[in-house]
Amino acid sequence: MYAIWQNSSCCHEQDGENLEAIGGYINITLETLQDKQKRSRITSKIREFAECTDKVLDF
């Protein structure tokens, strides 16, 4: 599942707004978690991942 997500548009957005680029990847910092705007962008991207996962499960 992770490999599919890594190669999907959820992870590699055309506009450079993937989860890693916005600071929400494996090494997320406390500072990022405490920033309401950054946290909002990260949760939005995670919700996109959930939609991608639903599509994968539909296959």
Short mmCIF file of C-alpha atoms in Angstrom, two decimals:
data_model
loop_
_atom_site.label_atom_id
_atom_site.label_comp_id
_atom_site.label_asym_id
_atom_site.label_seq_id
_atom_site.Cartn_x
_atom_site.Cartn_y
_atom_site.Cartn_z
CA MET A 1 0.00 0.00 0.00
CA TYR A 2 2.80 2.43 0.91
CA ALA A 3 4.57 1.80 -2.40
CA ILE A 4 1.39 2.57 -4.32
CA TRP A 5 0.92 5.77 -2.33
CA GLN A 6 4.54 6.82 -2.88
CA ASN A 7 4.00 6.64 -6.63
CA SER A 8 0.58 8.25 -6.63
CA SER A 9 -0.35 11.86 -7.16
CA CYS A 10 -1.07 12.14 -3.44
CA CYS A 11 2.62 11.96 -2.70
CA HIS A 12 4.01 13.58 -5.84
CA GLU A 13 1.79 16.54 -6.57
CA GLN A 14 2.48 18.56 -9.69
CA ASP A 15 2.62 21.79 -7.68
CA GLY A 16 5.29 20.54 -5.28
CA GLU A 17 2.90 20.39 -2.36
CA ASN A 18 3.52 16.81 -1.32
CA LEU A 19 3.58 15.75 2.31
CA GLU A 20 7.35 15.86 2.55
CA ALA A 21 7.54 19.35 1.00
CA ILE A 22 5.11 20.80 3.54
CA GLY A 23 6.97 19.32 6.53
CA GLY A 24 4.62 16.48 7.40
CA TYR A 25 6.78 13.51 6.59
CA ILE A 26 8.64 11.06 8.83
CA ASN A 27 10.73 13.62 10.74
CA ILE A 28 7.92 16.06 11.54
CA THR A 29 8.97 18.57 14.18
CA LEU A 30 7.18 19.80 17.26
CA GLU A 31 7.38 23.32 15.82
CA THR A 32 5.48 22.16 12.73
CA LEU A 33 2.85 20.42 14.85
CA GLN A 34 2.33 23.56 16.92
CA ASP A 35 1.87 25.79 13.86
CA LYS A 36 -1.86 25.88 13.07
CA GLN A 37 -1.40 26.76 9.38
CA LYS A 38 1.22 24.07 8.76
CA ARG A 39 -0.82 21.52 10.69
CA SER A 40 -3.87 22.36 8.58
CA ARG A 41 -1.95 21.83 5.33
CA ILE A 42 -0.60 18.51 6.60
CA THR A 43 -4.00 17.20 7.71
CA SER A 44 -5.46 18.20 4.36
CA LYS A 45 -2.76 16.22 2.56
CA ILE A 46 -3.37 13.20 4.83
CA ARG A 47 -7.06 13.35 3.93
CA GLU A 48 -6.06 13.25 0.25
CA PHE A 49 -4.05 10.11 1.07
CA ALA A 50 -7.17 8.57 2.60
CA GLU A 51 -9.05 9.24 -0.64
CA CYS A 52 -6.24 7.60 -2.63
CA THR A 53 -6.31 4.61 -0.30
CA ASP A 54 -10.07 4.24 -0.85
CA LYS A 55 -9.45 4.22 -4.61
CA VAL A 56 -6.78 1.52 -4.25
CA LEU A 57 -9.07 -0.61 -2.13
CA ASP A 58 -11.80 -0.30 -4.77
CA PHE A 59 -9.53 -2.11 -7.24
#
